[in-house]
JSON list of C-alpha atoms and ligand atoms in Angstrom, two decimals:
[
{"chain": "A", "resi": 1, "resn": "MET", "atom": "CA", "xyz": [0.00, 0.01, 0.04]},
{"chain": "A", "resi": 2, "resn": "ALA", "atom": "CA", "xyz": [1.26, 3.35, -0.87]},
{"chain": "A", "resi": 3, "resn": "ILE", "atom": "CA", "xyz": [2.32, 6.01, 1.69]},
{"chain": "A", "resi": 4, "resn": "THR", "atom": "CA", "xyz": [-0.14, 8.92, 1.80]},
{"chain": "A", "resi": 5, "resn": "ILE", "atom": "CA", "xyz": [0.53, 12.31, 3.18]},
{"chain": "A", "resi": 6, "resn": "THR", "atom": "CA", "xyz": [-1.76, 15.29, 3.56]},
{"chain": "A", "resi": 7, "resn": "ALA", "atom": "CA", "xyz": [-1.25, 18.84, 2.35]},
{"chain": "A", "resi": 8, "resn": "PHE", "atom": "CA", "xyz": [-3.22, 21.98, 1.82]},
{"chain": "A", "resi": 9, "resn": "GLU", "atom": "CA", "xyz": [-5.42, 21.92, -1.27]},
{"chain": "A", "resi": 10, "resn": "ALA", "atom": "CA", "xyz": [-4.46, 25.66, -1.79]},
{"chain": "A", "resi": 11, "resn": "SER", "atom": "CA", "xyz": [-1.54, 26.44, 0.49]},
{"chain": "A", "resi": 12, "resn": "PRO", "atom": "CA", "xyz": [-1.60, 30.14, 1.95]},
{"chain": "A", "resi": 13, "resn": "ASP", "atom": "CA", "xyz": [1.94, 30.33, 0.97]},
{"chain": "A", "resi": 14, "resn": "ARG", "atom": "CA", "xyz": [1.08, 30.24, -2.68]},
{"chain": "A", "resi": 15, "resn": "GLY", "atom": "CA", "xyz": [3.28, 27.48, -3.55]},
{"chain": "A", "resi": 16, "resn": "ARG", "atom": "CA", "xyz": [6.43, 28.76, -1.92]},
{"chain": "A", "resi": 17, "resn": "GLY", "atom": "CA", "xyz": [7.21, 25.47, -0.21]},
{"chain": "A", "resi": 18, "resn": "LEU", "atom": "CA", "xyz": [6.81, 27.05, 3.26]},
{"chain": "A", "resi": 19, "resn": "ALA", "atom": "CA", "xyz": [4.07, 24.73, 4.55]},
{"chain": "A", "resi": 20, "resn": "ARG", "atom": "CA", "xyz": [5.27, 21.80, 6.43]},
{"chain": "A", "resi": 21, "resn": "ASP", "atom": "CA", "xyz": [4.35, 19.13, 3.95]},
{"chain": "A", "resi": 22, "resn": "MET", "atom": "CA", "xyz": [7.45, 20.22, 2.08]},
{"chain": "A", "resi": 23, "resn": "ARG", "atom": "CA", "xyz": [9.67, 18.68, 4.78]},
{"chain": "A", "resi": 24, "resn": "VAL", "atom": "CA", "xyz": [7.93, 15.32, 4.32]},
{"chain": "A", "resi": 25, "resn": "ARG", "atom": "CA", "xyz": [7.80, 15.49, 0.60]},
{"chain": "A", "resi": 26, "resn": "TRP", "atom": "CA", "xyz": [11.63, 16.29, 0.55]},
{"chain": "A", "resi": 27, "resn": "ALA", "atom": "CA", "xyz": [12.40, 13.38, 2.81]},
{"chain": "A", "resi": 28, "resn": "LEU", "atom": "CA", "xyz": [10.37, 10.98, 0.72]},
{"chain": "A", "resi": 29, "resn": "GLU", "atom": "CA", "xyz": [12.09, 12.25, -2.36]},
{"chain": "A", "resi": 30, "resn": "GLU", "atom": "CA", "xyz": [15.50, 11.82, -0.89]},
{"chain": "A", "resi": 31, "resn": "ALA", "atom": "CA", "xyz": [14.54, 8.25, 0.11]},
{"chain": "A", "resi": 32, "resn": "GLY", "atom": "CA", "xyz": [13.22, 7.54, -3.40]},
{"chain": "A", "resi": 33, "resn": "GLN", "atom": "CA", "xyz": [9.93, 6.65, -1.85]},
{"chain": "A", "resi": 34, "resn": "PRO", "atom": "CA", "xyz": [6.72, 7.19, -3.96]},
{"chain": "A", "resi": 35, "resn": "TYR", "atom": "CA", "xyz": [3.70, 8.62, -2.10]},
{"chain": "A", "resi": 36, "resn": "ASP", "atom": "CA", "xyz": [0.19, 9.84, -2.54]},
{"chain": "A", "resi": 37, "resn": "VAL", "atom": "CA", "xyz": [-1.02, 13.20, -1.33]},
{"chain": "A", "resi": 38, "resn": "ARG", "atom": "CA", "xyz": [-4.42, 13.78, 0.02]},
{"chain": "A", "resi": 39, "resn": "LEU", "atom": "CA", "xyz": [-5.46, 17.49, -0.24]},
{"chain": "A", "resi": 40, "resn": "LEU", "atom": "CA", "xyz": [-7.44, 19.14, 2.25]},
{"chain": "A", "resi": 41, "resn": "SER", "atom": "CA", "xyz": [-9.26, 22.43, 2.80]},
{"chain": "A", "resi": 42, "resn": "PHE", "atom": "CA", "xyz": [-8.97, 24.31, 6.01]},
{"chain": "A", "resi": 43, "resn": "GLU", "atom": "CA", "xyz": [-12.50, 23.13, 6.84]},
{"chain": "A", "resi": 44, "resn": "ALA", "atom": "CA", "xyz": [-11.65, 19.50, 6.08]},
{"chain": "A", "resi": 45, "resn": "LEU", "atom": "CA", "xyz": [-8.74, 19.75, 8.67]},
{"chain": "A", "resi": 46, "resn": "LYS", "atom": "CA", "xyz": [-11.01, 20.26, 11.54]},
{"chain": "A", "resi": 47, "resn": "GLN", "atom": "CA", "xyz": [-13.46, 17.42, 10.53]},
{"chain": "A", "resi": 48, "resn": "PRO", "atom": "CA", "xyz": [-13.42, 14.15, 12.50]},
{"chain": "A", "resi": 49, "resn": "ALA", "atom": "CA", "xyz": [-11.90, 12.23, 9.55]},
{"chain": "A", "resi": 50, "resn": "HIS", "atom": "CA", "xyz": [-8.75, 14.38, 9.71]},
{"chain": "A", "resi": 51, "resn": "LEU", "atom": "CA", "xyz": [-8.88, 14.90, 13.56]},
{"chain": "A", "resi": 52, "resn": "ALA", "atom": "CA", "xyz": [-8.49, 11.14, 13.92]},
{"chain": "A", "resi": 53, "resn": "LEU", "atom": "CA", "xyz": [-5.17, 11.31, 12.22]},
{"chain": "A", "resi": 54, "resn": "ASN", "atom": "CA", "xyz": [-4.01, 14.60, 13.81]},
{"chain": "A", "resi": 55, "resn": "PRO", "atom": "CA", "xyz": [-5.82, 15.71, 16.88]},
{"chain": "A", "resi": 56, "resn": "PHE", "atom": "CA", "xyz": [-4.55, 19.29, 16.28]},
{"chain": "A", "resi": 57, "resn": "GLY", "atom": "CA", "xyz": [-6.10, 19.48, 12.85]},
{"chain": "A", "resi": 58, "resn": "GLN", "atom": "CA", "xyz": [-3.18, 20.27, 10.92]},
{"chain": "A", "resi": 59, "resn": "ILE", "atom": "CA", "xyz": [-1.05, 19.06, 7.90]},
{"chain": "A", "resi": 60, "resn": "PRO", "atom": "CA", "xyz": [1.00, 17.06, 7.26]},
{"chain": "A", "resi": 61, "resn": "THR", "atom": "CA", "xyz": [-0.11, 13.56, 8.29]},
{"chain": "A", "resi": 62, "resn": "TYR", "atom": "CA", "xyz": [1.59, 10.40, 7.16]},
{"chain": "A", "resi": 63, "resn": "GLU", "atom": "CA", "xyz": [-0.06, 7.00, 6.64]},
{"chain": "A", "resi": 64, "resn": "ASP", "atom": "CA", "xyz": [1.69, 3.68, 5.88]},
{"chain": "A", "resi": 65, "resn": "GLY", "atom": "CA", "xyz": [-0.66, 0.79, 6.14]},
{"chain": "A", "resi": 66, "resn": "ASP", "atom": "CA", "xyz": [-2.00, 0.85, 9.68]},
{"chain": "A", "resi": 67, "resn": "LEU", "atom": "CA", "xyz": [0.46, 3.34, 10.98]},
{"chain": "A", "resi": 68, "resn": "ALA", "atom": "CA", "xyz": [-0.78, 7.01, 10.99]},
{"chain": "A", "resi": 69, "resn": "LEU", "atom": "CA", "xyz": [1.54, 9.81, 12.24]},
{"chain": "A", "resi": 70, "resn": "PHE", "atom": "CA", "xyz": [1.54, 13.54, 12.66]},
{"chain": "A", "resi": 71, "resn": "GLU", "atom": "CA", "xyz": [4.44, 15.97, 13.57]},
{"chain": "A", "resi": 72, "resn": "THR", "atom": "CA", "xyz": [7.08, 16.47, 10.89]},
{"chain": "A", "resi": 73, "resn": "GLY", "atom": "CA", "xyz": [10.00, 15.43, 13.25]},
{"chain": "A", "resi": 74, "resn": "SER", "atom": "CA", "xyz": [8.31, 12.08, 14.01]},
{"chain": "A", "resi": 75, "resn": "ILE", "atom": "CA", "xyz": [7.33, 11.54, 10.28]},
{"chain": "A", "resi": 76, "resn": "LEU", "atom": "CA", "xyz": [10.95, 12.11, 9.22]},
{"chain": "A", "resi": 77, "resn": "LEU", "atom": "CA", "xyz": [12.25, 9.78, 11.75]},
{"chain": "A", "resi": 78, "resn": "GLU", "atom": "CA", "xyz": [9.88, 7.11, 10.49]},
{"chain": "A", "resi": 79, "resn": "ILE", "atom": "CA", "xyz": [10.90, 7.71, 6.90]},
{"chain": "A", "resi": 80, "resn": "ALA", "atom": "CA", "xyz": [14.55, 7.50, 7.99]},
{"chain": "A", "resi": 81, "resn": "ARG", "atom": "CA", "xyz": [13.90, 4.26, 9.88]},
{"chain": "A", "resi": 82, "resn": "HIS", "atom": "CA", "xyz": [13.05, 2.50, 6.54]},
{"chain": "A", "resi": 83, "resn": "HIS", "atom": "CA", "xyz": [15.29, 4.21, 4.15]},
{"chain": "A", "resi": 84, "resn": "PRO", "atom": "CA", "xyz": [19.15, 4.64, 4.31]},
{"chain": "A", "resi": 85, "resn": "GLY", "atom": "CA", "xyz": [20.65, 8.04, 3.61]},
{"chain": "A", "resi": 86, "resn": "LEU", "atom": "CA", "xyz": [18.48, 10.24, 5.91]},
{"chain": "A", "resi": 87, "resn": "LEU", "atom": "CA", "xyz": [20.21, 9.54, 9.19]},
{"chain": "A", "resi": 88, "resn": "PRO", "atom": "CA", "xyz": [23.75, 8.06, 9.77]},
{"chain": "A", "resi": 89, "resn": "ALA", "atom": "CA", "xyz": [24.14, 4.38, 10.58]},
{"chain": "A", "resi": 90, "resn": "ASP", "atom": "CA", "xyz": [26.73, 4.98, 13.38]},
{"chain": "A", "resi": 91, "resn": "PRO", "atom": "CA", "xyz": [24.80, 5.35, 16.57]},
{"chain": "A", "resi": 92, "resn": "ALA", "atom": "CA", "xyz": [26.46, 8.39, 17.90]},
{"chain": "A", "resi": 93, "resn": "ALA", "atom": "CA", "xyz": [26.30, 10.34, 14.66]},
{"chain": "A", "resi": 94, "resn": "ARG", "atom": "CA", "xyz": [22.61, 9.39, 14.57]},
{"chain": "A", "resi": 95, "resn": "ALA", "atom": "CA", "xyz": [21.90, 10.51, 17.98]},
{"chain": "A", "resi": 96, "resn": "ARG", "atom": "CA", "xyz": [23.69, 13.91, 17.02]},
{"chain": "A", "resi": 97, "resn": "ALA", "atom": "CA", "xyz": [21.58, 14.16, 13.76]},
{"chain": "A", "resi": 98, "resn": "ILE", "atom": "CA", "xyz": [18.42, 13.63, 15.77]},
{"chain": "A", "resi": 99, "resn": "THR", "atom": "CA", "xyz": [19.61, 16.30, 18.24]},
{"chain": "A", "resi": 100, "resn": "TRP", "atom": "CA", "xyz": [19.72, 18.69, 15.34]},
{"chain": "A", "resi": 101, "resn": "MET", "atom": "CA", "xyz": [16.40, 17.83, 14.22]},
{"chain": "A", "resi": 102, "resn": "PHE", "atom": "CA", "xyz": [15.10, 18.76, 17.63]},
{"chain": "A", "resi": 103, "resn": "ALA", "atom": "CA", "xyz": [17.26, 21.91, 17.64]},
{"chain": "A", "resi": 104, "resn": "ALA", "atom": "CA", "xyz": [15.65, 23.00, 14.32]},
{"chain": "A", "resi": 105, "resn": "VAL", "atom": "CA", "xyz": [12.09, 22.79, 15.74]},
{"chain": "A", "resi": 106, "resn": "SER", "atom": "CA", "xyz": [12.71, 23.66, 19.32]},
{"chain": "A", "resi": 107, "resn": "THR", "atom": "CA", "xyz": [15.43, 26.30, 19.38]},
{"chain": "A", "resi": 108, "resn": "VAL", "atom": "CA", "xyz": [15.67, 27.84, 15.86]},
{"chain": "A", "resi": 109, "resn": "GLU", "atom": "CA", "xyz": [12.04, 27.79, 14.78]},
{"chain": "A", "resi": 110, "resn": "PRO", "atom": "CA", "xyz": [10.08, 29.48, 17.72]},
{"chain": "A", "resi": 111, "resn": "PRO", "atom": "CA", "xyz": [11.61, 32.97, 17.13]},
{"chain": "A", "resi": 112, "resn": "ILE", "atom": "CA", "xyz": [11.14, 32.63, 13.44]},
{"chain": "A", "resi": 113, "resn": "LEU", "atom": "CA", "xyz": [7.50, 31.65, 13.91]},
{"chain": "A", "resi": 114, "resn": "GLU", "atom": "CA", "xyz": [7.04, 34.69, 16.18]},
{"chain": "A", "resi": 115, "resn": "LEU", "atom": "CA", "xyz": [8.32, 36.97, 13.25]},
{"chain": "A", "resi": 116, "resn": "GLN", "atom": "CA", "xyz": [5.99, 35.08, 10.87]},
{"chain": "A", "resi": 117, "resn": "THR", "atom": "CA", "xyz": [3.03, 35.64, 13.18]},
{"chain": "A", "resi": 118, "resn": "LEU", "atom": "CA", "xyz": [3.70, 39.28, 13.53]},
{"chain": "A", "resi": 119, "resn": "MET", "atom": "CA", "xyz": [4.07, 39.81, 9.79]},
{"chain": "A", "resi": 120, "resn": "LEU", "atom": "CA", "xyz": [1.06, 37.82, 8.75]},
{"chain": "A", "resi": 121, "resn": "LEU", "atom": "CA", "xyz": [-1.42, 38.40, 11.68]},
{"chain": "A", "resi": 122, "resn": "GLU", "atom": "CA", "xyz": [-0.38, 41.56, 13.48]},
{"chain": "A", "resi": 123, "resn": "ARG", "atom": "CA", "xyz": [0.79, 43.93, 10.67]},
{"chain": "A", "resi": 124, "resn": "ASN", "atom": "CA", "xyz": [-2.16, 46.40, 11.38]},
{"chain": "A", "resi": 125, "resn": "GLU", "atom": "CA", "xyz": [-1.65, 46.43, 15.22]},
{"chain": "A", "resi": 126, "resn": "PRO", "atom": "CA", "xyz": [-0.56, 49.96, 16.49]},
{"chain": "A", "resi": 127, "resn": "TRP", "atom": "CA", "xyz": [2.51, 48.34, 18.23]},
{"chain": "A", "resi": 128, "resn": "PHE", "atom": "CA", "xyz": [3.76, 46.53, 14.99]},
{"chain": "A", "resi": 129, "resn": "GLU", "atom": "CA", "xyz": [6.67, 48.83, 14.09]},
{"chain": "A", "resi": 130, "resn": "GLN", "atom": "CA", "xyz": [7.69, 49.13, 17.70]},
{"chain": "A", "resi": 131, "resn": "ARG", "atom": "CA", "xyz": [7.75, 45.31, 18.20]},
{"chain": "A", "resi": 132, "resn": "LEU", "atom": "CA", "xyz": [9.39, 44.26, 14.86]},
{"chain": "A", "resi": 133, "resn": "PRO", "atom": "CA", "xyz": [13.06, 45.13, 15.80]},
{"chain": "A", "resi": 134, "resn": "ALA", "atom": "CA", "xyz": [12.78, 43.15, 19.12]},
{"chain": "A", "resi": 135, "resn": "VAL", "atom": "CA", "xyz": [11.36, 40.11, 17.25]},
{"chain": "A", "resi": 136, "resn": "LYS", "atom": "CA", "xyz": [14.17, 40.22, 14.60]},
{"chain": "A", "resi": 137, "resn": "ASP", "atom": "CA", "xyz": [16.63, 40.54, 17.39]},
{"chain": "A", "resi": 138, "resn": "ARG", "atom": "CA", "xyz": [15.70, 37.30, 18.93]},
{"chain": "A", "resi": 139, "resn": "ILE", "atom": "CA", "xyz": [16.34, 35.60, 15.66]},
{"chain": "A", "resi": 140, "resn": "ARG", "atom": "CA", "xyz": [19.90, 37.00, 14.97]},
{"chain": "A", "resi": 141, "resn": "PRO", "atom": "CA", "xyz": [21.69, 35.11, 17.83]},
{"chain": "A", "resi": 142, "resn": "ARG", "atom": "CA", "xyz": [20.48, 31.89, 16.39]},
{"chain": "A", "resi": 143, "resn": "LEU", "atom": "CA", "xyz": [21.80, 32.74, 12.91]},
{"chain": "A", "resi": 144, "resn": "ASP", "atom": "CA", "xyz": [25.17, 33.93, 14.59]},
{"chain": "A", "resi": 145, "resn": "GLN", "atom": "CA", "xyz": [25.40, 30.62, 16.44]},
{"chain": "A", "resi": 146, "resn": "LEU", "atom": "CA", "xyz": [24.58, 28.55, 13.46]},
{"chain": "A", "resi": 147, "resn": "THR", "atom": "CA", "xyz": [27.08, 30.53, 11.39]},
{"chain": "A", "resi": 148, "resn": "ALA", "atom": "CA", "xyz": [29.84, 29.76, 14.08]},
{"chain": "A", "resi": 149, "resn": "HIS", "atom": "CA", "xyz": [28.81, 26.12, 14.11]},
{"chain": "A", "resi": 150, "resn": "PHE", "atom": "CA", "xyz": [28.91, 25.64, 10.31]},
{"chain": "A", "resi": 151, "resn": "GLY", "atom": "CA", "xyz": [32.32, 27.19, 9.88]},
{"chain": "A", "resi": 152, "resn": "ASP", "atom": "CA", "xyz": [33.37, 25.69, 6.44]},
{"chain": "A", "resi": 153, "resn": "ALA", "atom": "CA", "xyz": [31.03, 22.58, 6.78]},
{"chain": "A", "resi": 154, "resn": "ASP", "atom": "CA", "xyz": [28.38, 21.93, 4.25]},
{"chain": "A", "resi": 155, "resn": "TRP", "atom": "CA", "xyz": [25.86, 20.36, 6.64]},
{"chain": "A", "resi": 156, "resn": "LEU", "atom": "CA", "xyz": [24.99, 20.35, 10.25]},
{"chain": "A", "resi": 157, "resn": "ASP", "atom": "CA", "xyz": [26.91, 17.34, 11.28]},
{"chain": "A", "resi": 158, "resn": "GLY", "atom": "CA", "xyz": [28.94, 15.45, 8.68]},
{"chain": "A", "resi": 159, "resn": "ASP", "atom": "CA", "xyz": [26.83, 14.08, 5.78]},
{"chain": "A", "resi": 160, "resn": "PHE", "atom": "CA", "xyz": [23.49, 15.64, 4.71]},
{"chain": "A", "resi": 161, "resn": "SER", "atom": "CA", "xyz": [20.67, 14.18, 6.86]},
{"chain": "A", "resi": 162, "resn": "ALA", "atom": "CA", "xyz": [17.14, 14.59, 7.87]},
{"chain": "A", "resi": 163, "resn": "ALA", "atom": "CA", "xyz": [18.26, 17.31, 10.36]},
{"chain": "A", "resi": 164, "resn": "ASP", "atom": "CA", "xyz": [19.32, 19.47, 7.26]},
{"chain": "A", "resi": 165, "resn": "ILE", "atom": "CA", "xyz": [15.88, 18.93, 5.83]},
{"chain": "A", "resi": 166, "resn": "MET", "atom": "CA", "xyz": [14.36, 20.32, 9.04]},
{"chain": "A", "resi": 167, "resn": "MET", "atom": "CA", "xyz": [16.81, 23.17, 9.45]},
{"chain": "A", "resi": 168, "resn": "VAL", "atom": "CA", "xyz": [16.75, 24.32, 5.84]},
{"chain": "A", "resi": 169, "resn": "HIS", "atom": "CA", "xyz": [12.90, 24.26, 5.86]},
{"chain": "A", "resi": 170, "resn": "VAL", "atom": "CA", "xyz": [12.78, 26.23, 9.15]},
{"chain": "A", "resi": 171, "resn": "ILE", "atom": "CA", "xyz": [15.26, 28.99, 7.95]},
{"chain": "A", "resi": 172, "resn": "ARG", "atom": "CA", "xyz": [13.73, 29.28, 4.56]},
{"chain": "A", "resi": 173, "resn": "ARG", "atom": "CA", "xyz": [10.82, 31.12, 6.16]},
{"chain": "A", "resi": 174, "resn": "LEU", "atom": "CA", "xyz": [13.19, 33.98, 6.54]},
{"chain": "A", "resi": 175, "resn": "GLY", "atom": "CA", "xyz": [13.42, 34.65, 2.96]},
{"chain": "A", "resi": 176, "resn": "GLY", "atom": "CA", "xyz": [12.05, 38.21, 2.18]},
{"chain": "A", "resi": 177, "resn": "SER", "atom": "CA", "xyz": [12.54, 39.34, 5.77]},
{"chain": "A", "resi": 178, "resn": "GLY", "atom": "CA", "xyz": [16.04, 40.94, 4.93]},
{"chain": "A", "resi": 179, "resn": "LEU", "atom": "CA", "xyz": [17.42, 38.98, 7.97]},
{"chain": "A", "resi": 180, "resn": "LEU", "atom": "CA", "xyz": [19.48, 36.71, 5.90]},
{"chain": "A", "resi": 181, "resn": "ASP", "atom": "CA", "xyz": [21.30, 39.63, 4.14]},
{"chain": "A", "resi": 182, "resn": "ASP", "atom": "CA", "xyz": [24.04, 39.52, 6.83]},
{"chain": "A", "resi": 183, "resn": "TYR", "atom": "CA", "xyz": [24.49, 35.74, 6.88]},
{"chain": "A", "resi": 184, "resn": "PRO", "atom": "CA", "xyz": [26.27, 34.42, 3.77]},
{"chain": "A", "resi": 185, "resn": "THR", "atom": "CA", "xyz": [27.18, 31.20, 5.40]},
{"chain": "A", "resi": 186, "resn": "ILE", "atom": "CA", "xyz": [23.42, 30.57, 6.06]},
{"chain": "A", "resi": 187, "resn": "ARG", "atom": "CA", "xyz": [22.37, 31.65, 2.55]},
{"chain": "A", "resi": 188, "resn": "ALA", "atom": "CA", "xyz": [24.90, 29.25, 1.03]},
{"chain": "A", "resi": 189, "resn": "TYR", "atom": "CA", "xyz": [23.54, 26.45, 3.34]},
{"chain": "A", "resi": 190, "resn": "LEU", "atom": "CA", "xyz": [19.96, 27.10, 2.08]},
{"chain": "A", "resi": 191, "resn": "ALA", "atom": "CA", "xyz": [21.16, 27.23, -1.47]},
{"chain": "A", "resi": 192, "resn": "ARG", "atom": "CA", "xyz": [22.93, 23.79, -1.00]},
{"chain": "A", "resi": 193, "resn": "GLY", "atom": "CA", "xyz": [19.69, 22.37, 0.28]},
{"chain": "A", "resi": 194, "resn": "GLU", "atom": "CA", "xyz": [17.65, 23.86, -2.48]},
{"chain": "A", "resi": 195, "resn": "ALA", "atom": "CA", "xyz": [20.11, 22.57, -5.15]},
{"chain": "A", "resi": 196, "resn": "ARG", "atom": "CA", "xyz": [19.38, 19.05, -4.22]},
{"chain": "A", "resi": 197, "resn": "PRO", "atom": "CA", "xyz": [17.34, 17.18, -6.92]},
{"chain": "A", "resi": 198, "resn": "ALA", "atom": "CA", "xyz": [15.15, 15.72, -4.23]},
{"chain": "A", "resi": 199, "resn": "TRP", "atom": "CA", "xyz": [14.34, 19.23, -2.90]},
{"chain": "A", "resi": 200, "resn": "GLN", "atom": "CA", "xyz": [13.58, 20.41, -6.35]},
{"chain": "A", "resi": 201, "resn": "ARG", "atom": "CA", "xyz": [11.19, 17.48, -7.10]},
{"chain": "A", "resi": 202, "resn": "ALA", "atom": "CA", "xyz": [9.38, 18.22, -3.78]},
{"chain": "A", "resi": 203, "resn": "PHE", "atom": "CA", "xyz": [9.18, 21.86, -4.46]},
{"chain": "A", "resi": 204, "resn": "ALA", "atom": "CA", "xyz": [7.77, 21.34, -7.99]},
{"chain": "A", "resi": 205, "resn": "ALA", "atom": "CA", "xyz": [5.19, 18.85, -6.59]},
{"chain": "A", "resi": 206, "resn": "GLN", "atom": "CA", "xyz": [3.82, 21.34, -4.02]},
{"chain": "A", "resi": 207, "resn": "LEU", "atom": "CA", "xyz": [3.94, 24.13, -6.50]},
{"chain": "A", "resi": 208, "resn": "ALA", "atom": "CA", "xyz": [1.83, 22.12, -9.00]},
{"chain": "A", "resi": 209, "resn": "VAL", "atom": "CA", "xyz": [-0.86, 21.53, -6.27]},
{"chain": "A", "resi": 210, "resn": "PHE", "atom": "CA", "xyz": [-1.06, 25.44, -5.70]},
{"chain": "A", "resi": 211, "resn": "GLU", "atom": "CA", "xyz": [-1.18, 26.13, -9.44]},
{"chain": "A", "resi": 212, "resn": "ALA", "atom": "CA", "xyz": [-3.89, 23.68, -10.06]},
{"chain": "A", "resi": 213, "resn": "SER", "atom": "CA", "xyz": [-5.90, 25.24, -7.24]},
{"chain": "A", "resi": 214, "resn": "GLN", "atom": "CA", "xyz": [-5.63, 28.60, -8.98]},
{"chain": "A", "resi": 215, "resn": "ARG", "atom": "CA", "xyz": [-7.06, 27.08, -12.21]},
{"chain": "A", "resi": 216, "resn": "GLY", "atom": "CA", "xyz": [-10.02, 26.08, -10.25]},
{"chain": "B", "resi": 301, "resn": "GTB", "atom": "N1", "xyz": [4.47, 20.93, 14.78]},
{"chain": "B", "resi": 301, "resn": "GTB", "atom": "C1", "xyz": [3.70, 20.53, 13.56]},
{"chain": "B", "resi": 301, "resn": "GTB", "atom": "C2", "xyz": [4.38, 19.75, 12.67]},
{"chain": "B", "resi": 301, "resn": "GTB", "atom": "O1", "xyz": [5.86, 19.91, 12.64]},
{"chain": "B", "resi": 301, "resn": "GTB", "atom": "O2", "xyz": [3.96, 18.85, 11.81]},
{"chain": "B", "resi": 301, "resn": "GTB", "atom": "C3", "xyz": [3.10, 21.81, 13.03]},
{"chain": "B", "resi": 301, "resn": "GTB", "atom": "C4", "xyz": [2.14, 21.62, 11.88]},
{"chain": "B", "resi": 301, "resn": "GTB", "atom": "C5", "xyz": [1.60, 22.86, 11.37]},
{"chain": "B", "resi": 301, "resn": "GTB", "atom": "O3", "xyz": [1.75, 23.96, 11.99]},
{"chain": "B", "resi": 301, "resn": "GTB", "atom": "N2", "xyz": [0.78, 22.78, 10.19]},
{"chain": "B", "resi": 301, "resn": "GTB", "atom": "C6", "xyz": [0.20, 23.83, 9.60]},
{"chain": "B", "resi": 301, "resn": "GTB", "atom": "C7", "xyz": [-1.36, 23.80, 9.72]},
{"chain": "B", "resi": 301, "resn": "GTB", "atom": "O4", "xyz": [-1.82, 22.77, 9.24]},
{"chain": "B", "resi": 301, "resn": "GTB", "atom": "C8", "xyz": [0.68, 24.04, 8.12]},
{"chain": "B", "resi": 301, "resn": "GTB", "atom": "S1", "xyz": [2.33, 24.52, 8.08]},
{"chain": "B", "resi": 301, "resn": "GTB", "atom": "N3", "xyz": [-1.99, 24.82, 9.97]},
{"chain": "B", "resi": 301, "resn": "GTB", "atom": "C9", "xyz": [-3.52, 24.82, 9.84]},
{"chain": "B", "resi": 301, "resn": "GTB", "atom": "C10", "xyz": [-4.14, 24.98, 11.13]},
{"chain": "B", "resi": 301, "resn": "GTB", "atom": "O5", "xyz": [-3.40, 24.93, 12.20]},
{"chain": "B", "resi": 301, "resn": "GTB", "atom": "O6", "xyz": [-5.33, 25.04, 11.24]},
{"chain": "B", "resi": 301, "resn": "GTB", "atom": "C11", "xyz": [2.33, 26.09, 8.75]},
{"chain": "B", "resi": 301, "resn": "GTB", "atom": "C12", "xyz": [2.44, 27.18, 7.51]},
{"chain": "B", "resi": 301, "resn": "GTB", "atom": "C13", "xyz": [1.28, 27.69, 7.16]},
{"chain": "B", "resi": 301, "resn": "GTB", "atom": "C14", "xyz": [1.26, 28.71, 6.29]},
{"chain": "B", "resi": 301, "resn": "GTB", "atom": "C15", "xyz": [2.54, 29.05, 5.78]},
{"chain": "B", "resi": 301, "resn": "GTB", "atom": "N4", "xyz": [2.61, 30.27, 4.90]},
{"chain": "B", "resi": 301, "resn": "GTB", "atom": "O7", "xyz": [1.54, 30.72, 4.21]},
{"chain": "B", "resi": 301, "resn": "GTB", "atom": "O8", "xyz": [3.69, 30.65, 4.38]},
{"chain": "B", "resi": 301, "resn": "GTB", "atom": "C16", "xyz": [3.67, 28.55, 6.31]},
{"chain": "B", "resi": 301, "resn": "GTB", "atom": "C17", "xyz": [3.59, 27.61, 7.30]}
]
């Protein structure tokens, strides 16, 4: 039975690959694993059929036979369990890569989400301009620390892994914010991720969904 994931039928990111199904698509493409996509409206996300898969009513979900998962970190770990190339075989290197997956979503993503919430939902608030610099200032230390960590390295810890899928996807949300202008190491890291054929196939697939939604 084919793996099935869920995604927005018309993503609010307009096909820019910022919604989190992109992480799962990218991992499946890296693994060479075909998959089906069930497209959902915002209304369908909150219906019982989808809440049975994800109690928070969000995308993406992942179904493989009897197994149904939500949370992109968990989904990527499950894909990596079945396919070589997404996590190192060496136990210590594997544990470090998993640590970086958590770092991406627990340490780097929260201040980036704060900026995204401000830009998308709070732009018309009277305090918007006053708050913006403080929110950006909470992201810069993470970019400084990641820059120091990378040095001359291409990926977070040795070879490319699922951790890089998570981290690249998290940081891509800063595109357009101007914050990456001062961070050439991080920009080069994103470019390396986006140059991977698997990233390009995943990106094209989610863009095709958005374009189809616009044709009606
Ligand atoms: N922690 C969960 C995970 O990693 O899987 C978070 C899942 C999540 O936030 N899903 C979002 C969702 O389903 C879509 S990706 N939201 C609908 C809801 O909660 O009702 C978040 C997202 C949405 C839009 C943009 N965008 O427009 O740029 C980017 C990211």
